[in-house]
Amino acid sequence: MSVVKNELMSYLLIILCVTSFLILLPSRNASRIVAGITVFAIAAFSSWLAIDTLITAFSGSEPSTRSVEGLIPSLFVIDPLSAFFILIINFTMISGYIYSLDYLKEYIIRKPPVWVKIHYLALVWLQVSMVILPMLRNGFWFLTAWELMTLSSFILVIFDFDEKGTLKAGLSYLVQMHVGMLFLLLAFALSSAGQDTVSFDNLGNWFRDNRNWPMFLLFFIGFGLKAGFFVLHTWLPDAHPAAPSHVSGIMSGVMIKLGIYGILRVTTYLQGDFAVIGAAVIIISAITGVYGVMMAILQHDIKKLLAYHSIENIGIIGLGIGLGIFGTAIGNNIVAAAGYAGALLHTLNHSLFKSLLFYSAGSVISQVHTRNIEKTGGIMKFMPLTAWAFLIGAIAISGIPPFNGFISEFLIYTSMFHGLGNNEFYSVVLIFISIFSLVLIGGLALLCFTKVFSVVFLGQPRSEYKPAPVEAGKMMIIAKLLPVIPVVLIGLLPFLFVKPVLSIAQSAFVPATDTGSAIIMKPMYYIGIASAGLIALIIVAILLRKLMLRKRVITTGPTWGCGYSAVDQRQQYTATSFVQEYASLTNPVIKTGYSKIHYGDDEIFPGPRDFHTHSDDFIRSRIINKPADFMVRILKKGAVFQTGKLQHYVLYVLLFMVLIFILTYLKII
Amino acid sequence: MLILLYILFGISLVYIASTEKFRHYIQIYAMQGILLFGMALIELKDFYFLNLLLILAETIIFKSVIVPYLLRKIMQRTGIYSVHKRSLKGNYTVLLMMVILGISLLLAKVLSIPSVNKIYTVIAWFTLFTGLLLVSVRKYLFGHLVGFLIIENAVFLFSMAIGSRFPMLVNTGILLDIFIAVLVMSMFLTKIGHKMGGFEADTLSQLKD
Amino acid sequence: MVALILILTTSLFFPGLIVRVKSIASGRKGPGILQPIKNIYVLLRKGIVYSTLSGTVSRFAPVIVFGSVAVASLMIPVAGFEPLISFNGDFILFAYLLALARFMMIIASFDTGSSFEGMGASREALYGMLIEPALFILLAGLVVFTGEYSLTGIFNLPGGENYNLIYGLIISYILGNITIIENSRVPLDDPKTHLELTMIHEVMVLDTSGFNLALIQFSSFIKFAVFGSLIASALIPRDLSLAWRLISFVTVQMVFAATIGFLESFRTRFKMNRNQQFILTVTMISVLMFVIILFTKNIF
């Protein structure tokens, strides 16, 4: 690839950024089209760069890192890890954009036109910043792009600012991202102290000369706030429901993965303290995963539920990363390679099925106008395609074969079980804990998604739908179809997809060995065979059934009601009842409150009552809200100085000047 | 064979923590006596014959025969047949037992000395903490008694962990503990219990005068 | 291939044996051993009645249940006979295929819009979630013990030594409890109860009939045979001759079926809230087994 074309690439990228402002100019529909062209163009260019890097890296002819020359020499550096993330980002951005074409139709009628244009502009800039981030090594530019990403996603989140709570969610998101920014700034500043450029590459020197884990901790907190690890997650369950569905899908699918990218990038420079860091990451990720899914089960708001599941899947990805680091610590290449490969593949898989789930949920919400799953039901009869898409996403996210979630969890399990072969006590105990937590996460995710899918799509409607729901628009269906295809393909043909991911993991983190790769890849062929066998057996069974029932009658009859004569749809099992035993089991940890119902003494025929359940995010209430309230109470006492009168402020200035004079006279300052 | 005894002992501890009937307490405690007898027989083969005989007699006769008999008598006299009140639900007891197992593993690993038999240390710590859990979880005093007896089992296991020397003093101490505990409990439950109006631990706090 | 044939044969006889033992234990003669299979044969040739409220999910879920359990049974070693599919980590695929079957059963039961089936589905989901760690911890313990990573490798305990039988017995105890929980037998759930409020599995198939019901019942039989084969593999040393292995396999399955039958006859089912405790106890025993294996391998 000649240097000329590289320059052209980067210039084109910059031109695109400038022309994106054109979105603000014409009418609403034209601005949508301009946005679409920009999105596709940026996606095309960056993906081309990424794929080119990957191909040259694995054909072995050229060095695996490519720098794109342009306005600023060696600013954009793409290695296979960055290429992987760029491809993930572009895929979900494209599907998100296609989805928004139909989804925003009803908003376009209601909202002022300039707001819609700003929304599309923010979408384009979100993509630009996300795509550029993996390419940047320079700390200053990286943080600029990071901030740009935060600001554009903030604008996207508060699109629906007339709704109650959206603005608050957006502001909490903004504040927490800036706290993370502070940590990143600190980390970059410390690691690049004394060097002439602020860059990731300085980390290599830093890690060689100092203790590794404090710097890793700083970066982990900074990136973890974006990703959504355990204590750092409190913005997620508010921001994702508040945002429109395509934004939720994009944010949950790819934006939080950039936090993971940051952690992975720092990990590539690690040179010591592997065991401690690996163990810490594993434990935090295990807690994150279990906590996320435990909270998700008790939610009634479908988007909040999906947001908590994002936290859970970040936990699973973190488990993979932790196992990778730990594998390097114990010197077992298979554990390390499988761990990293599982984390990377799960990043891809999660972006696929989470965006799919958010799109389906968004279609349903736009038809029934409520996010509460207790008021829905029986939607499969009205929106079959959406229901099928959601079902595929639900099966995939629970990690069940034959879809892609199983493949990435299988890789992480492979890493864990091979780590058991290391006969040292503490590592066996650590891996035992990680196996236990991953199994628990899988079981709980199954509980949650059977609940969601069944309550929303199956059975009968639990409240009246006015007007009756219709199937989602064409664009929304295409947007859902886009992720479905890889979800199914990765599950059925895992060997095709795991090999490149494994190579990427090995090129970035672990020295590659042929036997190691073979050991990890071999089960993939068998899984493919087993999935094919499953599909074949299902088809055979269906054909057999058709055969046997040629001459028989297939009828329908009412559902067995055990002799009750007044069965109606309100007596179906609700989501709250489905998880009631689980809620009582986890009651010491997550308090579930039920509304109390009283009957008067003379109420012989009780009138209608309202019943609510709600569960509390105990991290939010104890670690964030309580100290925040405490500080506000203390600071309120100081607010007495803000009287609003000009004379008082002049008096303050005078007092301050007197203070300075006195201190200077006493030679204190 | 020892593996089987260890696992059965662990299972017995789990069941004793989660059971609901007093009858089961007594049966499981008797079974624990037999298991300890087996462990002692296999592990301490080359001891002084008299010492060995005493230990074996203590476990099999005292723990499996005499104490269950006394406990059954107490049960019949006071008429308590099942646990009605527990301050902790059964699920959480089992979950706590898992945590306890992990803690005892870590404790034994951290405090390990080469001359000490490690597996007995783990089982002993596990038994000790289970006994403490039993004492704190049950509301009826009978449960406290059984918890105390299990702690005595833990002491027995600790002395087996040391292995090389099994002083008579430790043995006698254990026997005395068990004897006094059963004596005090039976006296309390049969003589005083009627007047107190209940057999719960809370009623003991009314004993100040 | 032999393994598959053995599993299929066992699944034909196993449930009949259990019913027969239960009948004899209560003083009756009982139906023939092949009666459940005859029932399935009758069901296969009947028409189907779907619920008016159900959709496509009820049409394809039973097929997927059968398919996943059948593929899972292709990976089970039987007393030294190799299964058709065996690779490193196949026990993960095995466990998650059973999870797929559970997923499909749960959504099929919600499809009918009946509250009884929802009740059964809720219990099934919770108990399934609680039992998975037990199975995985057992498998992890065996991985540490044998150093192998596939089902065939794990259940190939060294023969000829004293430890074989003891470990086999403990593994059988844990696997037996897991069978009871997965197939909802006493003490978790009484398969003969007629009260919908107390059922777990039976209530989920209330509105399934004909061919679909036959598929689901046969899947449950296969699950019995699968766990029975795992127990047999754990108990039977591999270096016996072919004939002896077959004979001991049949003996182990008959003893296992008889044990389940006796336990069902002489034990009452637990109160509903004790079920969780029971499952957690099984998990605890798995953890104990893991700890003991740590000691045996001198990892501690």
Short mmCIF file of N, CA and C in Angstrom, two decimals, chain A residues 189-310:
data_model
loop_
_atom_site.label_atom_id
_atom_site.label_comp_id
_atom_site.label_asym_id
_atom_site.label_seq_id
_atom_site.Cartn_x
_atom_site.Cartn_y
_atom_site.Cartn_z
N ALA A 189 -0.76 11.69 32.50
CA ALA A 189 0.22 12.67 32.95
C ALA A 189 1.33 11.99 33.73
N LEU A 190 0.95 11.10 34.65
CA LEU A 190 1.96 10.44 35.46
C LEU A 190 2.88 9.58 34.62
N SER A 191 2.26 8.84 33.67
CA SER A 191 3.09 7.89 32.94
C SER A 191 4.00 8.58 31.94
N SER A 192 3.57 9.76 31.49
CA SER A 192 4.40 10.42 30.48
C SER A 192 5.20 11.55 31.07
N ALA A 193 5.32 11.56 32.39
CA ALA A 193 6.08 12.65 33.02
C ALA A 193 7.53 12.60 32.57
N GLY A 194 8.02 13.71 32.10
CA GLY A 194 9.43 13.76 31.71
C GLY A 194 9.68 13.34 30.28
N GLN A 195 8.67 12.84 29.57
CA GLN A 195 8.88 12.50 28.17
C GLN A 195 8.43 13.66 27.31
N ASP A 196 8.81 13.66 26.03
CA ASP A 196 8.41 14.82 25.24
C ASP A 196 7.02 14.70 24.64
N THR A 197 6.51 13.50 24.44
CA THR A 197 5.12 13.42 23.99
C THR A 197 4.33 12.59 24.98
N VAL A 198 3.07 12.93 25.09
CA VAL A 198 2.18 12.14 25.94
C VAL A 198 1.60 11.04 25.07
N SER A 199 1.91 9.82 25.41
CA SER A 199 1.48 8.75 24.49
C SER A 199 1.32 7.45 25.25
N PHE A 200 0.61 6.54 24.63
CA PHE A 200 0.50 5.21 25.20
C PHE A 200 1.85 4.51 25.22
N ASP A 201 2.69 4.84 24.24
CA ASP A 201 3.94 4.10 24.15
C ASP A 201 4.84 4.35 25.34
N ASN A 202 4.63 5.50 26.00
CA ASN A 202 5.45 5.75 27.19
C ASN A 202 5.16 4.75 28.29
N LEU A 203 3.98 4.12 28.20
CA LEU A 203 3.63 3.15 29.23
C LEU A 203 4.63 2.01 29.27
N GLY A 204 5.16 1.70 28.08
CA GLY A 204 6.13 0.61 28.05
C GLY A 204 7.29 0.91 28.98
N ASN A 205 7.81 2.14 28.88
CA ASN A 205 8.93 2.49 29.75
C ASN A 205 8.49 2.56 31.20
N TRP A 206 7.31 3.13 31.42
CA TRP A 206 6.85 3.27 32.80
C TRP A 206 6.73 1.91 33.47
N PHE A 207 6.11 0.97 32.75
CA PHE A 207 5.90 -0.34 33.35
C PHE A 207 7.20 -1.08 33.58
N ARG A 208 8.23 -0.70 32.82
CA ARG A 208 9.48 -1.38 33.03
C ARG A 208 10.15 -0.89 34.30
N ASP A 209 9.93 0.40 34.61
CA ASP A 209 10.71 0.97 35.70
C ASP A 209 9.98 1.02 37.03
N ASN A 210 8.64 0.91 37.01
CA ASN A 210 7.91 1.09 38.25
C ASN A 210 6.98 -0.09 38.51
N ARG A 211 6.34 -0.05 39.71
CA ARG A 211 5.33 -1.06 40.01
C ARG A 211 4.20 -0.90 39.02
N ASN A 212 3.71 -2.01 38.50
CA ASN A 212 2.72 -1.92 37.44
C ASN A 212 1.33 -1.63 37.92
N TRP A 213 0.97 -2.19 39.07
CA TRP A 213 -0.46 -2.19 39.35
C TRP A 213 -1.07 -0.83 39.70
N PRO A 214 -0.35 0.16 40.30
CA PRO A 214 -1.04 1.42 40.55
C PRO A 214 -1.45 2.13 39.26
N MET A 215 -0.54 2.13 38.28
CA MET A 215 -0.89 2.78 37.02
C MET A 215 -2.02 2.04 36.33
N PHE A 216 -1.95 0.70 36.39
CA PHE A 216 -3.04 -0.08 35.80
C PHE A 216 -4.35 0.24 36.49
N LEU A 217 -4.31 0.41 37.80
CA LEU A 217 -5.53 0.73 38.53
C LEU A 217 -6.12 2.05 38.07
N LEU A 218 -5.26 3.07 37.91
CA LEU A 218 -5.75 4.36 37.45
C LEU A 218 -6.42 4.25 36.09
N PHE A 219 -5.74 3.58 35.18
CA PHE A 219 -6.34 3.40 33.86
C PHE A 219 -7.61 2.59 33.95
N PHE A 220 -7.60 1.60 34.81
CA PHE A 220 -8.77 0.73 34.92
C PHE A 220 -9.97 1.50 35.41
N ILE A 221 -9.76 2.38 36.39
CA ILE A 221 -10.89 3.17 36.87
C ILE A 221 -11.38 4.11 35.78
N GLY A 222 -10.44 4.75 35.12
CA GLY A 222 -10.84 5.68 34.07
C GLY A 222 -11.60 4.99 32.95
N PHE A 223 -11.05 3.89 32.44
CA PHE A 223 -11.74 3.18 31.37
C PHE A 223 -12.92 2.39 31.89
N GLY A 224 -12.82 1.97 33.13
CA GLY A 224 -13.91 1.17 33.69
C GLY A 224 -15.18 1.98 33.87
N LEU A 225 -15.04 3.28 34.09
CA LEU A 225 -16.23 4.12 34.19
C LEU A 225 -16.97 4.14 32.86
N LYS A 226 -16.22 4.10 31.79
CA LYS A 226 -16.88 4.04 30.47
C LYS A 226 -17.46 2.65 30.24
N ALA A 227 -16.70 1.64 30.64
CA ALA A 227 -17.16 0.28 30.34
C ALA A 227 -18.32 -0.12 31.24
N GLY A 228 -18.26 0.25 32.49
CA GLY A 228 -19.36 -0.11 33.37
C GLY A 228 -19.04 -1.25 34.31
N PHE A 229 -17.84 -1.25 34.88
CA PHE A 229 -17.52 -2.27 35.87
C PHE A 229 -18.20 -1.97 37.18
N PHE A 230 -17.98 -2.79 38.18
CA PHE A 230 -18.90 -2.91 39.30
C PHE A 230 -19.33 -1.61 39.97
N VAL A 231 -18.45 -0.92 40.64
CA VAL A 231 -18.91 0.25 41.36
C VAL A 231 -19.04 1.44 40.41
N LEU A 232 -18.47 1.29 39.22
CA LEU A 232 -18.39 2.41 38.30
C LEU A 232 -19.52 2.40 37.29
N HIS A 233 -20.58 1.65 37.60
CA HIS A 233 -21.58 1.39 36.57
C HIS A 233 -22.81 2.26 36.69
N THR A 234 -22.89 3.10 37.72
CA THR A 234 -24.21 3.64 38.07
C THR A 234 -24.82 4.53 37.01
N TRP A 235 -24.08 4.96 36.03
CA TRP A 235 -24.71 5.78 34.98
C TRP A 235 -25.46 4.93 33.97
N LEU A 236 -24.99 3.65 33.81
CA LEU A 236 -25.56 2.82 32.76
C LEU A 236 -27.06 2.59 32.87
N PRO A 237 -27.56 2.15 34.03
CA PRO A 237 -28.99 1.83 34.05
C PRO A 237 -29.88 3.04 33.90
N ASP A 238 -29.35 4.25 34.03
CA ASP A 238 -30.17 5.43 33.79
C ASP A 238 -30.05 5.94 32.37
N ALA A 239 -28.82 5.92 31.84
CA ALA A 239 -28.61 6.55 30.54
C ALA A 239 -29.22 5.72 29.42
N HIS A 240 -29.11 4.41 29.50
CA HIS A 240 -29.60 3.61 28.39
C HIS A 240 -31.10 3.62 28.22
N PRO A 241 -31.89 3.55 29.28
CA PRO A 241 -33.33 3.68 29.05
C PRO A 241 -33.72 5.06 28.59
N ALA A 242 -33.00 6.09 29.04
CA ALA A 242 -33.40 7.44 28.68
C ALA A 242 -33.14 7.72 27.21
N ALA A 243 -32.15 7.08 26.65
CA ALA A 243 -31.80 7.37 25.26
C ALA A 243 -32.77 6.69 24.31
N PRO A 244 -32.92 7.22 23.10
CA PRO A 244 -33.71 6.50 22.10
C PRO A 244 -33.04 5.18 21.73
N SER A 245 -33.84 4.26 21.19
CA SER A 245 -33.37 2.87 21.13
C SER A 245 -32.15 2.67 20.26
N HIS A 246 -32.03 3.42 19.17
CA HIS A 246 -30.84 3.17 18.36
C HIS A 246 -29.60 3.65 19.07
N VAL A 247 -29.77 4.74 19.84
CA VAL A 247 -28.62 5.23 20.61
C VAL A 247 -28.26 4.24 21.71
N SER A 248 -29.29 3.64 22.35
CA SER A 248 -28.99 2.64 23.37
C SER A 248 -28.23 1.49 22.76
N GLY A 249 -28.70 1.09 21.56
CA GLY A 249 -28.03 -0.04 20.92
C GLY A 249 -26.58 0.29 20.60
N ILE A 250 -26.35 1.50 20.09
CA ILE A 250 -24.98 1.87 19.73
C ILE A 250 -24.13 2.02 20.98
N MET A 251 -24.70 2.70 21.99
CA MET A 251 -23.90 2.92 23.19
C MET A 251 -23.57 1.61 23.87
N SER A 252 -24.62 0.79 24.04
CA SER A 252 -24.39 -0.46 24.74
C SER A 252 -23.57 -1.41 23.90
N GLY A 253 -23.73 -1.30 22.59
CA GLY A 253 -23.03 -2.25 21.75
C GLY A 253 -21.57 -1.92 21.56
N VAL A 254 -21.26 -0.68 21.26
CA VAL A 254 -19.88 -0.37 20.94
C VAL A 254 -19.25 0.69 21.82
N MET A 255 -20.06 1.62 22.37
CA MET A 255 -19.36 2.70 23.03
C MET A 255 -18.70 2.22 24.32
N ILE A 256 -19.43 1.37 25.06
CA ILE A 256 -18.78 0.92 26.28
C ILE A 256 -17.61 -0.02 25.97
N LYS A 257 -17.60 -0.58 24.75
CA LYS A 257 -16.48 -1.44 24.42
C LYS A 257 -15.21 -0.65 24.25
N LEU A 258 -15.34 0.67 24.04
CA LEU A 258 -14.11 1.45 23.93
C LEU A 258 -13.42 1.54 25.28
N GLY A 259 -14.20 1.44 26.37
CA GLY A 259 -13.54 1.31 27.65
C GLY A 259 -12.72 0.03 27.70
N ILE A 260 -13.30 -1.05 27.19
CA ILE A 260 -12.58 -2.32 27.14
C ILE A 260 -11.35 -2.18 26.26
N TYR A 261 -11.50 -1.46 25.16
CA TYR A 261 -10.35 -1.26 24.28
C TYR A 261 -9.22 -0.59 25.04
N GLY A 262 -9.59 0.46 25.82
CA GLY A 262 -8.55 1.16 26.57
C GLY A 262 -7.82 0.22 27.52
N ILE A 263 -8.61 -0.61 28.23
CA ILE A 263 -7.98 -1.53 29.18
C ILE A 263 -7.08 -2.50 28.44
N LEU A 264 -7.55 -2.99 27.29
CA LEU A 264 -6.72 -3.93 26.53
C LEU A 264 -5.45 -3.27 26.04
N ARG A 265 -5.58 -2.01 25.60
CA ARG A 265 -4.39 -1.31 25.11
C ARG A 265 -3.36 -1.18 26.22
N VAL A 266 -3.83 -0.82 27.43
CA VAL A 266 -2.88 -0.72 28.54
C VAL A 266 -2.27 -2.08 28.85
N THR A 267 -3.09 -3.12 28.71
CA THR A 267 -2.58 -4.46 29.02
C THR A 267 -1.46 -4.87 28.08
N THR A 268 -1.49 -4.35 26.82
CA THR A 268 -0.43 -4.77 25.91
C THR A 268 0.92 -4.28 26.36
N TYR A 269 0.93 -3.26 27.23
CA TYR A 269 2.23 -2.73 27.66
C TYR A 269 2.68 -3.30 29.00
N LEU A 270 1.82 -4.12 29.65
CA LEU A 270 2.13 -4.59 30.98
C LEU A 270 3.40 -5.44 31.00
N GLN A 271 4.19 -5.25 32.05
CA GLN A 271 5.39 -6.07 32.11
C GLN A 271 5.61 -6.77 33.43
N GLY A 272 4.77 -6.56 34.37
CA GLY A 272 5.01 -7.23 35.64
C GLY A 272 3.73 -7.24 36.45
N ASP A 273 3.76 -7.78 37.65
CA ASP A 273 2.58 -7.79 38.52
C ASP A 273 1.42 -8.52 37.89
N PHE A 274 1.71 -9.46 36.98
CA PHE A 274 0.60 -10.07 36.25
C PHE A 274 -0.36 -10.81 37.16
N ALA A 275 0.20 -11.54 38.14
CA ALA A 275 -0.68 -12.37 38.96
C ALA A 275 -1.65 -11.52 39.75
N VAL A 276 -1.12 -10.46 40.37
CA VAL A 276 -2.00 -9.61 41.19
C VAL A 276 -3.06 -8.94 40.33
N ILE A 277 -2.62 -8.35 39.21
CA ILE A 277 -3.57 -7.66 38.35
C ILE A 277 -4.59 -8.64 37.79
N GLY A 278 -4.10 -9.80 37.35
CA GLY A 278 -5.04 -10.78 36.80
C GLY A 278 -6.06 -11.21 37.82
N ALA A 279 -5.61 -11.51 39.03
CA ALA A 279 -6.55 -11.94 40.06
C ALA A 279 -7.55 -10.83 40.37
N ALA A 280 -7.06 -9.59 40.47
CA ALA A 280 -7.98 -8.48 40.79
C ALA A 280 -9.01 -8.30 39.69
N VAL A 281 -8.56 -8.35 38.43
CA VAL A 281 -9.52 -8.16 37.33
C VAL A 281 -10.54 -9.29 37.32
N ILE A 282 -10.07 -10.52 37.58
CA ILE A 282 -11.02 -11.64 37.59
C ILE A 282 -12.06 -11.44 38.67
N ILE A 283 -11.63 -11.05 39.87
CA ILE A 283 -12.59 -10.93 40.96
C ILE A 283 -13.57 -9.79 40.69
N ILE A 284 -13.05 -8.66 40.24
CA ILE A 284 -13.96 -7.54 39.95
C ILE A 284 -14.93 -7.92 38.84
N SER A 285 -14.46 -8.57 37.81
CA SER A 285 -15.35 -8.94 36.70
C SER A 285 -16.38 -9.95 37.15
N ALA A 286 -15.96 -10.89 38.01
CA ALA A 286 -16.94 -11.87 38.48
C ALA A 286 -18.05 -11.17 39.24
N ILE A 287 -17.66 -10.26 40.13
CA ILE A 287 -18.67 -9.53 40.90
C ILE A 287 -19.54 -8.70 39.97
N THR A 288 -18.91 -8.04 38.98
CA THR A 288 -19.68 -7.23 38.03
C THR A 288 -20.71 -8.09 37.31
N GLY A 289 -20.24 -9.22 36.79
CA GLY A 289 -21.15 -10.06 36.01
C GLY A 289 -22.32 -10.55 36.85
N VAL A 290 -22.02 -11.09 38.04
CA VAL A 290 -23.11 -11.64 38.86
C VAL A 290 -24.04 -10.52 39.31
N TYR A 291 -23.45 -9.39 39.71
CA TYR A 291 -24.28 -8.28 40.17
C TYR A 291 -25.19 -7.76 39.05
N GLY A 292 -24.61 -7.60 37.87
CA GLY A 292 -25.40 -7.08 36.75
C GLY A 292 -26.61 -7.94 36.47
N VAL A 293 -26.40 -9.26 36.40
CA VAL A 293 -27.52 -10.10 36.03
C VAL A 293 -28.48 -10.26 37.21
N MET A 294 -27.95 -10.21 38.45
CA MET A 294 -28.86 -10.29 39.59
C MET A 294 -29.80 -9.10 39.63
N MET A 295 -29.27 -7.91 39.33
CA MET A 295 -30.14 -6.74 39.30
C MET A 295 -31.07 -6.79 38.10
N ALA A 296 -30.58 -7.31 36.99
CA ALA A 296 -31.39 -7.29 35.77
C ALA A 296 -32.67 -8.08 35.93
N ILE A 297 -32.58 -9.19 36.69
CA ILE A 297 -33.75 -10.06 36.78
C ILE A 297 -34.92 -9.34 37.44
N LEU A 298 -34.62 -8.40 38.34
CA LEU A 298 -35.70 -7.79 39.11
C LEU A 298 -36.28 -6.54 38.46
N GLN A 299 -35.85 -6.20 37.25
CA GLN A 299 -36.33 -4.96 36.64
C GLN A 299 -37.59 -5.21 35.84
N HIS A 300 -38.41 -4.17 35.76
CA HIS A 300 -39.61 -4.27 34.92
C HIS A 300 -39.49 -3.43 33.67
N ASP A 301 -38.58 -2.49 33.68
CA ASP A 301 -38.39 -1.62 32.52
C ASP A 301 -37.48 -2.36 31.57
N ILE A 302 -37.92 -2.60 30.36
CA ILE A 302 -37.19 -3.52 29.51
C ILE A 302 -35.83 -2.96 29.14
N LYS A 303 -35.76 -1.63 28.98
CA LYS A 303 -34.45 -1.11 28.59
C LYS A 303 -33.48 -1.07 29.76
N LYS A 304 -34.02 -0.86 30.96
CA LYS A 304 -33.14 -0.88 32.12
C LYS A 304 -32.58 -2.29 32.31
N LEU A 305 -33.45 -3.27 32.05
CA LEU A 305 -33.04 -4.65 32.15
C LEU A 305 -31.91 -4.94 31.18
N LEU A 306 -32.07 -4.48 29.94
CA LEU A 306 -31.01 -4.71 28.96
C LEU A 306 -29.73 -3.97 29.34
N ALA A 307 -29.89 -2.79 29.98
CA ALA A 307 -28.70 -2.06 30.41
C ALA A 307 -27.94 -2.84 31.47
N TYR A 308 -28.67 -3.43 32.43
CA TYR A 308 -27.99 -4.23 33.44
C TYR A 308 -27.32 -5.44 32.81
N HIS A 309 -27.93 -5.97 31.74
CA HIS A 309 -27.28 -7.10 31.08
C HIS A 309 -25.99 -6.68 30.41
N SER A 310 -25.94 -5.41 29.97
CA SER A 310 -24.66 -4.95 29.43
C SER A 310 -23.59 -5.00 30.49
#
